[in-house]
CSV table of C-alpha atoms and ligand atoms in Angstrom, one decimal:
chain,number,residue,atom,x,y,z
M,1473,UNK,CA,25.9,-37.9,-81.2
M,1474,UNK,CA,23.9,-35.2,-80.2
M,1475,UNK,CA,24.4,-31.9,-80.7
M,1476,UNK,CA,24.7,-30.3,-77.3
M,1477,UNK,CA,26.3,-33.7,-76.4
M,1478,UNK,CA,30.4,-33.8,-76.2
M,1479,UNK,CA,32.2,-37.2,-76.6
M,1480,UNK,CA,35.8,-36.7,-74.6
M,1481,UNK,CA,38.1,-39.4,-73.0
M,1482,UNK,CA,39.1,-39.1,-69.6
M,1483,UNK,CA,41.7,-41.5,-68.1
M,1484,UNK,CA,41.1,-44.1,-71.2
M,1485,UNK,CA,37.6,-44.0,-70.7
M,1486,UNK,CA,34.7,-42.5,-73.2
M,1487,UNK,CA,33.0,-40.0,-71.4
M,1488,UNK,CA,29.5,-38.3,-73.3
M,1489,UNK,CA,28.6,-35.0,-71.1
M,1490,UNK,CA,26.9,-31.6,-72.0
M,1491,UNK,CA,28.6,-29.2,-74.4
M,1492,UNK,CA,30.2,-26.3,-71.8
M,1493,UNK,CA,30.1,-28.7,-69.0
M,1494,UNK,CA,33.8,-28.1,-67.2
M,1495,UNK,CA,36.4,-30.5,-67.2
M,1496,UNK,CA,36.0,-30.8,-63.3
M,1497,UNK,CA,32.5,-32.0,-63.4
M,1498,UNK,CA,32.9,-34.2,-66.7
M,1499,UNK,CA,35.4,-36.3,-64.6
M,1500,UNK,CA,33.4,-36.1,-61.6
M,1501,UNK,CA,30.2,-37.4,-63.8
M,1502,UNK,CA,33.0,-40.4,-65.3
M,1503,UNK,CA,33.6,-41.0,-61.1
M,1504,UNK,CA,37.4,-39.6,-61.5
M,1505,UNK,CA,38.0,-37.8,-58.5
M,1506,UNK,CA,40.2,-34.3,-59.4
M,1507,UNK,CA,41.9,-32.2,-56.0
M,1508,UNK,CA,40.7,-28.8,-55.9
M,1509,UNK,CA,41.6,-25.8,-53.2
M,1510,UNK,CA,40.3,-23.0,-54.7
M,1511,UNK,CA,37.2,-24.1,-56.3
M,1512,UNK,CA,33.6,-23.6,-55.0
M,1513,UNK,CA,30.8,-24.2,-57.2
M,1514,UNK,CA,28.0,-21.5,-55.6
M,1515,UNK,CA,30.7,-19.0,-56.4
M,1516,UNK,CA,33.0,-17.9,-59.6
M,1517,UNK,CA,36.1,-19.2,-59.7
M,1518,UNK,CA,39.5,-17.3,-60.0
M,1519,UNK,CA,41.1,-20.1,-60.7
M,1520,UNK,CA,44.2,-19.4,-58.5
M,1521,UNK,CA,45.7,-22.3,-57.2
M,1522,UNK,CA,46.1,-24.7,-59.9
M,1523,UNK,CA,46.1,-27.8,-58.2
M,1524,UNK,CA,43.2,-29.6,-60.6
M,1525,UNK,CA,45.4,-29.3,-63.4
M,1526,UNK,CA,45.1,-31.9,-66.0
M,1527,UNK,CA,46.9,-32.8,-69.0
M,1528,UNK,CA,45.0,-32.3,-72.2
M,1529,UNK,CA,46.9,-34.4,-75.4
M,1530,UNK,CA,48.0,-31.8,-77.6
M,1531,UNK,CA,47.5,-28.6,-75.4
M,1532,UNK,CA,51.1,-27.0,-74.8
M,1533,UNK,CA,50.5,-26.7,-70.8
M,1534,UNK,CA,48.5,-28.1,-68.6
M,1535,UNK,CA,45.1,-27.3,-68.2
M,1536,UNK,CA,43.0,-26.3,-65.0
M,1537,UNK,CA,40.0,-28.2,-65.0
M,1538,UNK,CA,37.4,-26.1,-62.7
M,1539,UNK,CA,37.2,-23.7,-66.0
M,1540,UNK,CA,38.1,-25.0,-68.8
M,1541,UNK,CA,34.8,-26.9,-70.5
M,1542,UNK,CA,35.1,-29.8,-72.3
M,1543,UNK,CA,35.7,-29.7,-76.3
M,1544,UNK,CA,34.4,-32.6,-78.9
M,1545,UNK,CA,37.7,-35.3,-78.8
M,1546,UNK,CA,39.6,-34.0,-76.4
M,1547,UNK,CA,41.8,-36.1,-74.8
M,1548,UNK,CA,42.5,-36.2,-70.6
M,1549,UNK,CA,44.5,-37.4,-67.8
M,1550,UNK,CA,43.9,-36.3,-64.7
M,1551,UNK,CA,46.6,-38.3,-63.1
M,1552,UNK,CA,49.9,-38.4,-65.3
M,1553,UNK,CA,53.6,-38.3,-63.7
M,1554,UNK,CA,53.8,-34.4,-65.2
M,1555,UNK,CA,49.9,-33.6,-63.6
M,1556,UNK,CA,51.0,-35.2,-60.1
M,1557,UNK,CA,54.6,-33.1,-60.1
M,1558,UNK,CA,53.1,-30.4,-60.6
M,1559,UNK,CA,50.4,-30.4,-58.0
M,1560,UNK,CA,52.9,-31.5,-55.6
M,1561,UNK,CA,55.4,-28.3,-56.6
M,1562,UNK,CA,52.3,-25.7,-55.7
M,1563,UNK,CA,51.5,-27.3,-52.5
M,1564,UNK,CA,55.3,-27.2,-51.9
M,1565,UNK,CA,55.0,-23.8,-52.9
M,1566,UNK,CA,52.1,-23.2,-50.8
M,1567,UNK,CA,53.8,-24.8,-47.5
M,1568,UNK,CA,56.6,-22.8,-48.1
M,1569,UNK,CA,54.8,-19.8,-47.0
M,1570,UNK,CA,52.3,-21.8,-44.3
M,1571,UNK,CA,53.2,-21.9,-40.8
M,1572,UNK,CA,53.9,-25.6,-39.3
M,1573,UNK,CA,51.7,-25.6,-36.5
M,1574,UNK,CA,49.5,-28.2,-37.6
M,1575,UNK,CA,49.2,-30.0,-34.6
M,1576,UNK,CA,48.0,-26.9,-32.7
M,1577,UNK,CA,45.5,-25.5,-35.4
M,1578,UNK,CA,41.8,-25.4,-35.0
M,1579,UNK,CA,41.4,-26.7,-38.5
M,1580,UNK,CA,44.1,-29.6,-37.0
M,1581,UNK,CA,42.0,-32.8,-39.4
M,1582,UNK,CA,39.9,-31.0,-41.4
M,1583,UNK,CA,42.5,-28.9,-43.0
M,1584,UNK,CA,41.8,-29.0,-47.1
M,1585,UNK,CA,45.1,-28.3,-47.5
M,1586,UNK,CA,46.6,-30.6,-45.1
M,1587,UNK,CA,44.3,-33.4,-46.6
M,1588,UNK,CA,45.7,-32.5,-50.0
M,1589,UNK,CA,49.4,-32.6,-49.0
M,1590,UNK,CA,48.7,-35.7,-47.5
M,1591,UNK,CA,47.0,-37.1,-50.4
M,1592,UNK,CA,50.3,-36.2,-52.9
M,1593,UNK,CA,52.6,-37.8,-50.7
M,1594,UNK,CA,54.3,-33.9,-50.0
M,1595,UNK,CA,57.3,-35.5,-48.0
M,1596,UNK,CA,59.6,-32.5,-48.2
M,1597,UNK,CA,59.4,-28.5,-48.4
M,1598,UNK,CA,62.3,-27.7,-50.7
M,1599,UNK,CA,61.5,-24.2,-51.0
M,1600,UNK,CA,62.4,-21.0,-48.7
M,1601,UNK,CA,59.9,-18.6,-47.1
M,1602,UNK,CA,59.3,-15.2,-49.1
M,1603,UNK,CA,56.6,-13.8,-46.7
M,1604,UNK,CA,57.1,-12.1,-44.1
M,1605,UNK,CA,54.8,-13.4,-40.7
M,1606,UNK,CA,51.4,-11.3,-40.9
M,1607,UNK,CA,50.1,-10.2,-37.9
M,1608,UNK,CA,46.9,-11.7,-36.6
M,1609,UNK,CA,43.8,-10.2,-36.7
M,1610,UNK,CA,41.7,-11.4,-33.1
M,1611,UNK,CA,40.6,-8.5,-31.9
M,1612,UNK,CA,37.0,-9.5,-33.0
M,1613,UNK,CA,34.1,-11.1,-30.7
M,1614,UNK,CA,33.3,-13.4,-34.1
M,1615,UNK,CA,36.4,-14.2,-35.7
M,1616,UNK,CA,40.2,-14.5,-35.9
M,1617,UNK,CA,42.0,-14.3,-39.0
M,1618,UNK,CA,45.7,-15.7,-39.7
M,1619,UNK,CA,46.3,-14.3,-42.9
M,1620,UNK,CA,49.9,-16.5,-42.7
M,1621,UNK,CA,47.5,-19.3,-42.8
M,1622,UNK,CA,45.6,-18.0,-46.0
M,1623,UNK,CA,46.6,-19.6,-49.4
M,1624,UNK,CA,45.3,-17.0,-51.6
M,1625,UNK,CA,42.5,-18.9,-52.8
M,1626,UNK,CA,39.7,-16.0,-53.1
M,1627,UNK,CA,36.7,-18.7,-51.6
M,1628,UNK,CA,36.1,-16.0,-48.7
M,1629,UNK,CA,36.4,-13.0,-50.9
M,1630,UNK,CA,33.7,-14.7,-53.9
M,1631,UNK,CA,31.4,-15.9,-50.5
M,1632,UNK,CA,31.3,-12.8,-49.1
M,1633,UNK,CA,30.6,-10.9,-52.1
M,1634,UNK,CA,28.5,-12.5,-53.8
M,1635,UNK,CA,26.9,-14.4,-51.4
M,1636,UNK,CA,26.6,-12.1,-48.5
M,1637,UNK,CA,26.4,-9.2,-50.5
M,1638,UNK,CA,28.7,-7.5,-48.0
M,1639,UNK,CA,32.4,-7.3,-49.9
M,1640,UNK,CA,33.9,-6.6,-46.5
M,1641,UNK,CA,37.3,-8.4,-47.9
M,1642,UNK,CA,38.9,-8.4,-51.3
M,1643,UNK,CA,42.5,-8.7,-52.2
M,1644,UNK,CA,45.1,-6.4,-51.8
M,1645,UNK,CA,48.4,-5.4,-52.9
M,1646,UNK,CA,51.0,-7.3,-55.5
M,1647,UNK,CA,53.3,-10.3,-55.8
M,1648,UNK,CA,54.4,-11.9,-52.4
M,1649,UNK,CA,52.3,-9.0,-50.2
M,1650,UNK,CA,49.1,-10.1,-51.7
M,1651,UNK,CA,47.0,-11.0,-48.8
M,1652,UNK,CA,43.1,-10.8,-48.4
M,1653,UNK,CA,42.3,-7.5,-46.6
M,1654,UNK,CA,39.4,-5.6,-45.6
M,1655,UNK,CA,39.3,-2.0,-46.3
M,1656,UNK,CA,42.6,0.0,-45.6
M,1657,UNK,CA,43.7,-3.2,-44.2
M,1658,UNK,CA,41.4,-2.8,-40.7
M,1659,UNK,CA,40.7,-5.3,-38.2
M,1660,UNK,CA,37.8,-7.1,-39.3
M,1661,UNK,CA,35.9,-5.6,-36.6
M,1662,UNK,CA,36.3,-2.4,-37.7
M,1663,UNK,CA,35.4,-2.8,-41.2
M,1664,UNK,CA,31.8,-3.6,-42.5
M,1665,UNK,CA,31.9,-7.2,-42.0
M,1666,UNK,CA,28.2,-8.3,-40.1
M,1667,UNK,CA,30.3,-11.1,-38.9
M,1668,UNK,CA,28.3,-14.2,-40.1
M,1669,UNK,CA,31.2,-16.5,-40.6
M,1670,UNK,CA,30.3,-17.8,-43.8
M,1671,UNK,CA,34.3,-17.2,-45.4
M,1672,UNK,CA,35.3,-19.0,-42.0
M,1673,UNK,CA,33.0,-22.2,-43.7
M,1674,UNK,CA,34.6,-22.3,-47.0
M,1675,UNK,CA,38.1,-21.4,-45.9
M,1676,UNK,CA,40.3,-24.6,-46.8
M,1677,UNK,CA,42.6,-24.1,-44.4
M,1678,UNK,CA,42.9,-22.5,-40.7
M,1679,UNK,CA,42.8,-18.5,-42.0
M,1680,UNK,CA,39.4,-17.6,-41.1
M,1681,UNK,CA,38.0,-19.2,-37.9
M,1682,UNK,CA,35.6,-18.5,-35.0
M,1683,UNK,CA,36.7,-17.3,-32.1
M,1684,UNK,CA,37.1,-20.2,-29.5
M,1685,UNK,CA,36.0,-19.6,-25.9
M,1686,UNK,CA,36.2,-22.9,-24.8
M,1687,UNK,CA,39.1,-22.3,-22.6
M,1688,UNK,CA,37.1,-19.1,-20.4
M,1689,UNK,CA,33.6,-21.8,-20.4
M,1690,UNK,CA,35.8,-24.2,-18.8
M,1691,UNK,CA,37.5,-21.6,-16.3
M,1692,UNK,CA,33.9,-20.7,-15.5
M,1693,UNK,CA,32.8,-23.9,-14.8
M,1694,UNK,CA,35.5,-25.0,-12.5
M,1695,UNK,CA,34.7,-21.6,-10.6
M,1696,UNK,CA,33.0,-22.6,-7.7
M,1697,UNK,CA,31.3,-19.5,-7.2
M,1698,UNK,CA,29.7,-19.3,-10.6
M,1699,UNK,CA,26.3,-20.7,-11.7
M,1700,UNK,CA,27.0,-21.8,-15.1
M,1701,UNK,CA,23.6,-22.6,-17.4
M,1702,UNK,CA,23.7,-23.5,-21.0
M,1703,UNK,CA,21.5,-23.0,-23.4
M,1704,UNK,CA,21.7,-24.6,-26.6
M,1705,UNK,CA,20.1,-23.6,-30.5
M,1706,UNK,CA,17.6,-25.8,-32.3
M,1707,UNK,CA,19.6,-26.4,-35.0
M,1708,UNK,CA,22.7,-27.8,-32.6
M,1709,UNK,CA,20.8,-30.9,-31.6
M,1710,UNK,CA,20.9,-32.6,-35.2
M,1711,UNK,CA,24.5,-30.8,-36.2
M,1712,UNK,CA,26.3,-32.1,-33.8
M,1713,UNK,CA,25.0,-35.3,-34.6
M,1714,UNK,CA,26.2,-35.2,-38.2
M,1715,UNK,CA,29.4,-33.7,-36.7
M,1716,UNK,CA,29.7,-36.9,-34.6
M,1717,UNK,CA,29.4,-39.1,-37.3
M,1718,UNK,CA,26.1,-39.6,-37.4
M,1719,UNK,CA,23.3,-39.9,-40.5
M,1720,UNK,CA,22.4,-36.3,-41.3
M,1721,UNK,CA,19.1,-35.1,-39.1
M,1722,UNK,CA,20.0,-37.5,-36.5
M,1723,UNK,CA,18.9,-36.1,-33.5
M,1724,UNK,CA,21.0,-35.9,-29.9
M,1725,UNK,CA,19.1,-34.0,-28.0
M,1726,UNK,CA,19.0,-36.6,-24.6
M,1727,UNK,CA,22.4,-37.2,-25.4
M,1728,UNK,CA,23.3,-33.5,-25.9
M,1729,UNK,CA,21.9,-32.9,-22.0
M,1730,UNK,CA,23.6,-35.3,-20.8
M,1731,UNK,CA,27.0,-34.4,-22.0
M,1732,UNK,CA,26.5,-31.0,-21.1
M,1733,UNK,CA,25.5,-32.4,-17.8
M,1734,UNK,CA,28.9,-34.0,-17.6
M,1735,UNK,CA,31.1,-31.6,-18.9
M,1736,UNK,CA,29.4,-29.4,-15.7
M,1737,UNK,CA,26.9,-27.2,-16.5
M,1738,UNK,CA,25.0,-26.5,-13.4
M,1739,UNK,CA,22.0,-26.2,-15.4
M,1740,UNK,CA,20.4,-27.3,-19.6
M,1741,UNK,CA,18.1,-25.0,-21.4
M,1742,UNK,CA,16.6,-25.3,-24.9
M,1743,UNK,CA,16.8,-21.8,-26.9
M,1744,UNK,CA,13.1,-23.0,-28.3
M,1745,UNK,CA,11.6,-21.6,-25.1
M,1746,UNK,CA,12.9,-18.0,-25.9
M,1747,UNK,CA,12.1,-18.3,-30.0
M,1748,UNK,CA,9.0,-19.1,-29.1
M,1749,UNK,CA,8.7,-15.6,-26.8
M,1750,UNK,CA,10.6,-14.3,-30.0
M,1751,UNK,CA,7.8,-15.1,-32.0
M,1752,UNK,CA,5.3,-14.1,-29.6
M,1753,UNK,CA,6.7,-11.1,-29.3
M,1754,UNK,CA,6.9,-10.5,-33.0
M,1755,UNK,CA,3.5,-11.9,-33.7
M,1756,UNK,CA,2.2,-8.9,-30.8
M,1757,UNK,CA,4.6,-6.2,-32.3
M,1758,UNK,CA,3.3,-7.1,-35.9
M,1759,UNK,CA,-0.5,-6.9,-34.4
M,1760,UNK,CA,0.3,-3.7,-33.0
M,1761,UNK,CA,1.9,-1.8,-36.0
M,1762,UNK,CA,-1.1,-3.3,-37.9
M,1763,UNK,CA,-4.0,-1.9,-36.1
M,1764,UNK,CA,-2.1,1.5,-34.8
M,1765,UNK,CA,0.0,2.1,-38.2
M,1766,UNK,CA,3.3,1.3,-37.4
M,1767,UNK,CA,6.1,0.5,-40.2
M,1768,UNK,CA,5.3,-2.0,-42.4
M,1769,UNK,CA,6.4,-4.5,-44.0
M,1770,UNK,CA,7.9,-5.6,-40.4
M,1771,UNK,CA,11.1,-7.5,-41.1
M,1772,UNK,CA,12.3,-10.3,-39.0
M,1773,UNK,CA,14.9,-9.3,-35.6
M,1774,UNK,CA,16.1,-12.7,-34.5
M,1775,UNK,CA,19.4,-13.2,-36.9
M,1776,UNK,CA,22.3,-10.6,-35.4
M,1777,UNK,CA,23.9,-11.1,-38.8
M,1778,UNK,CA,20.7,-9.9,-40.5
M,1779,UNK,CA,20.5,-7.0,-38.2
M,1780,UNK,CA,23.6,-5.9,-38.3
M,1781,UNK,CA,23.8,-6.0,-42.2
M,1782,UNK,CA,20.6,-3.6,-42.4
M,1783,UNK,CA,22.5,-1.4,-39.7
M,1784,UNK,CA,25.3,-1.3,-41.9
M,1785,UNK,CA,23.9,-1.3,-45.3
M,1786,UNK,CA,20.6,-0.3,-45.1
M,1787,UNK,CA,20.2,2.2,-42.1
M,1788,UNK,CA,17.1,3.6,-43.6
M,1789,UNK,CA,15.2,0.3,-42.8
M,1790,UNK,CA,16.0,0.1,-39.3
M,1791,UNK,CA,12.2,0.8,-38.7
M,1792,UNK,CA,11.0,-1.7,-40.1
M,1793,UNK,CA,13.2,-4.0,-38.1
M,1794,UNK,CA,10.8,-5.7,-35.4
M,1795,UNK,CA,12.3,-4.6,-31.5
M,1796,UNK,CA,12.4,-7.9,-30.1
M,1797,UNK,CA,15.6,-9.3,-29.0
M,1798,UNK,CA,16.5,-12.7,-30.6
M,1799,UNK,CA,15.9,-15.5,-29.2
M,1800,UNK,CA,19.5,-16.3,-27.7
M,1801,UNK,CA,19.3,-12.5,-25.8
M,1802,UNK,CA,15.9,-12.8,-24.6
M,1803,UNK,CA,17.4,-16.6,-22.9
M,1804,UNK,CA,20.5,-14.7,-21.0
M,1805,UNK,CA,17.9,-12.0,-19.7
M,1806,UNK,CA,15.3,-14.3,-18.4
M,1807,UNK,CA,17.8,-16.7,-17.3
M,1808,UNK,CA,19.8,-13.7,-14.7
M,1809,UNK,CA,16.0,-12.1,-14.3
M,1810,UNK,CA,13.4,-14.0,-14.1
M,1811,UNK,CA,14.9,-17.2,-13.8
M,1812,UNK,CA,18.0,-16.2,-11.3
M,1813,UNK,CA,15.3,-15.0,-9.1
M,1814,UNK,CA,13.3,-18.0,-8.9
M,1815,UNK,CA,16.1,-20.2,-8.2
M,1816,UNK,CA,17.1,-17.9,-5.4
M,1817,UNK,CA,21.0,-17.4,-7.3
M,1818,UNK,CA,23.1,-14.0,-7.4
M,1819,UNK,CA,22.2,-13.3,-10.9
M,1820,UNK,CA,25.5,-11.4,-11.2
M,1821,UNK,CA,27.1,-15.0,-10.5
M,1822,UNK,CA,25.4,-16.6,-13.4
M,1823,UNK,CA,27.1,-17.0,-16.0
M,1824,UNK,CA,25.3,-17.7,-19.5
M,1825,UNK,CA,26.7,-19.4,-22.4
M,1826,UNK,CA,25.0,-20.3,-25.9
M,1827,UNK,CA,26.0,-22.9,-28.1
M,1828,UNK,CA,24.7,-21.4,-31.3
M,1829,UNK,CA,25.4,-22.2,-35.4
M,1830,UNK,CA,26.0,-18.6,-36.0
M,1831,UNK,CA,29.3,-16.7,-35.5
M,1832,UNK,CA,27.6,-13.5,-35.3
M,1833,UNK,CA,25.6,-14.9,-32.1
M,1834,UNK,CA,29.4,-13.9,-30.5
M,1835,UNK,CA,29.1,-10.5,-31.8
M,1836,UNK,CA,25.6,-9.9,-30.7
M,1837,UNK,CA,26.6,-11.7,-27.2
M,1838,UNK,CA,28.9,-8.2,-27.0
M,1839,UNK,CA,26.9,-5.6,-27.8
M,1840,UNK,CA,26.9,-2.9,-25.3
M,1841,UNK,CA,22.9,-2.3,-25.5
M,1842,UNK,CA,22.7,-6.2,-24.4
M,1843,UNK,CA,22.6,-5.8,-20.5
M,1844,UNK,CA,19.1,-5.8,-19.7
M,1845,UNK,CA,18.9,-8.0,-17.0
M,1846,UNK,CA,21.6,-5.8,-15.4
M,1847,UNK,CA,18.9,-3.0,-16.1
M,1848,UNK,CA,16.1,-5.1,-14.6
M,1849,UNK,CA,17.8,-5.8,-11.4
M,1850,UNK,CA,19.0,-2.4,-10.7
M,1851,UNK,CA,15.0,-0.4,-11.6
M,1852,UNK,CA,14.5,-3.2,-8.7
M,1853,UNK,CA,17.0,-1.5,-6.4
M,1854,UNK,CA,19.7,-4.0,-7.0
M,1855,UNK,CA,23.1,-2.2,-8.3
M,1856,UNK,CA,25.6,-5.2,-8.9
M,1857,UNK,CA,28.5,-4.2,-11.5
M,1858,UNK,CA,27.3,-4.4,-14.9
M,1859,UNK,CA,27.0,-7.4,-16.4
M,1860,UNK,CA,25.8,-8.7,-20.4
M,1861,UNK,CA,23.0,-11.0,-20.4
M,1862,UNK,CA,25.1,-13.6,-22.1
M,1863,UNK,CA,28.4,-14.1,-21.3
M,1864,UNK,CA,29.7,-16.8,-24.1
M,1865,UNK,CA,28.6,-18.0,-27.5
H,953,SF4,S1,32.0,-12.9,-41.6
H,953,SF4,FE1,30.6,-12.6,-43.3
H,953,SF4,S2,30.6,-10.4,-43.7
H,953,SF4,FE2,32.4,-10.9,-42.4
H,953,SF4,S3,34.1,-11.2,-43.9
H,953,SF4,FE3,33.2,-13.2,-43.5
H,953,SF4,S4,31.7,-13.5,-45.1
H,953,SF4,FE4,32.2,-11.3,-45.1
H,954,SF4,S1,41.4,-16.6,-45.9
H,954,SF4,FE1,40.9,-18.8,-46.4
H,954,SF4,S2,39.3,-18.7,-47.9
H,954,SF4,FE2,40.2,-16.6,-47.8
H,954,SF4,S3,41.7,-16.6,-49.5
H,954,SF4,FE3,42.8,-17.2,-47.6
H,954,SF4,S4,42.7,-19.4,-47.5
H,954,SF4,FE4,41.2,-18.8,-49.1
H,955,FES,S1,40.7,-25.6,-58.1
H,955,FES,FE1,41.0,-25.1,-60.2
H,955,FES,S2,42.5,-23.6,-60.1
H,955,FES,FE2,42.1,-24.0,-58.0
């Protein structure tokens, strides 16, 4: 046997992996499949939630296999009568605590924890509530957060610090009122979250989502008086392919139209249009600071996350920032300027909506500055009430 090389048995069989490799990924390397909720490899683990416990031969308690590595001999099942009881008592536990609005959740089928209860037969919730109902935190453009939804299991916390760099939640308080909280337990909105949504990707269960508008887009499109065009993000036309089912980098754009189409939207545009103007734009802003000494390095304006982490952590470089709009703002500008005027429609009847795969495209959507075409119209003499340039992300 080598010497970084460690011989362990996993479920009967012989298993040879890397010396410190974790239990978790030695039984993933033998093709034994072990439930995790709180795990995420990018990110360190805390290790709360216990549910990839395994039984070690000769180890007093069970072990929990994201961090535990792997010793010479060691002896595992991942499946045992005690291992199975166990995980099924914490997601007992953790149901005790979860509301039991399944059917109506926006994570309703791609619920980790729902898949897991599921998946241990969980047939029965034996044990009484200790918390009390949190309120929920939706006053946000980007995101809504249940925290009677959250689990405790630290993914959005590790993502956002370590990830994002940003820290905007951590945990707070003790015992049964620990709860993941931004500072002095404000709105997410009013903390320094840049709302780019990445906790709401790696939350297991339904505690950190976008906000939906599909409801308004609907109201807007069965509004006879409205002028409703779409326009839709690069990257949408091959996710919502692999969304749908399809192999990854399948693309939908025809498709995509035609749906749109369908659903009623009066009219289709493709965001490429605009981030080519974006990078136009940039390309003539970067010329300019060039030859007439302007900040530089110029750094990129088109990600509202981005910009709005600069804004918040590094105000100083704001002049460096290039002062073109991104692509999705310079679309709802052109498309109640330029566009509304061409095609003979009120522009203030127009409404805009973006289907984007950035949460912080909502955030920008709503920021106060983002009226230009509203501006446009009214140098030209035109005062409708104000209106943004987009209306929905
Ligand atoms: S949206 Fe981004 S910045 Fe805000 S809490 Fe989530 S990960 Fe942190
Ligand atoms: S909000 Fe979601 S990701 Fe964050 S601790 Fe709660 S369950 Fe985990
Ligand atoms: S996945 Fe290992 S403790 Fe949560």
């Amino acid at each position: 046997m080598e010497q970084n090389k460690v011989q362990l048995t996993i479920d009967g069989r012989a298993v040879t992996v890397p010396a410190g490799t974790k239990i978790l990924d030695a039984c993933a390397s033998a093709g034994v499949r072990v439930p995790t909720l709180c795990h995420l490899p990018e990110v360190s683990s805390n290790a709360s939630c216990g549910v990839c416990v395994g039984e070690v031969e000769g180890a007093k308690s069970l072990v929990r296999s994201c961090v535990q590595n792997v010793s010479p001999g060691m002896v595992i099942r991942t499946n045992s009568p005690r291992v199975q009881e166990s995980r099924r008592t914490i997601v007992e536990l953790l149901l005790a605590n979860h509301p039991a609005d399944c059917l109506s959740c926006a994570r309703n089928g791609s619920c980790e924890l729902q898949a897991l209860a599921e998946q241990l037969g969980v047939r029965r919730l034996p044990f009484p509530r200790t918390r009390k109902r949190p309120a929920v935190d939706d006053g946000g453009y980007a995101l809504v957060r249940d925290n009677d939804k959250c689990i405790l299991c630290g993914r959005c916390v590790a993502v956002c610090k370590e990830v994002q760099t940003v820290s905007a939640i951590d945990f707070a308080g003790r015992g049964i009122r620990t709860r993941v909280a931004s500072f002095m337990d404000r709105s997410l909105a009013n903390s320094q979250c840049v709302s780019c949504g990445q906790c709401t990707v790696v939350c297991p269960t339904g505690a950190l989502t976008e906000r939906d508008e599909t409801d308004e887009v609907f109201a807007q499109i069965a509004d006879p008086d409205r002028v409703v065009v779409v326009q839709t993000a690069p990257a949408i036309r091959a996710s919502l392919g692999e969304a749908l089912g399809m192999k990854t980098g399948s693309l939908v754009t025809g498709k995509m139209a035609a749906a749109l189409r369908r659903l009623g939207f009066d009219k289709v545009f493709d965001t490429q249009f605009t981030a080519d103007l974006t990078i136009m734009e940039e390309g003539s802003e970067l010329i300019h600071r060039l030859t007439n000494g302007g900040k530089l390095p110029m750094l990129t304006s088109c990600s509202p996350g981005w910009v709005s982490f600069i804004e918040t952590f590094y105000p100083s470089l704001l002049p460096h920032v290039s002062s073109c709009k991104s692509p999705q703002q310079m679309f709802g500008a052109l498309a109640k300027s330029y566009w509304a005027e061409k095609a003979g429609v009120d522009p203030s009847k127009v409404t805009v909506v973006s289907i984007m795969p950035c949460t912080a495209k909502k955030f920008e959507a709503r920021r106060p500055e983002m009226r230009d075409a509203w501006k446009w119209w009214k140098e030209k003499g035109k005062t409708y009430g104000s209106f943004y340039d987009v209306d929905y992300a």
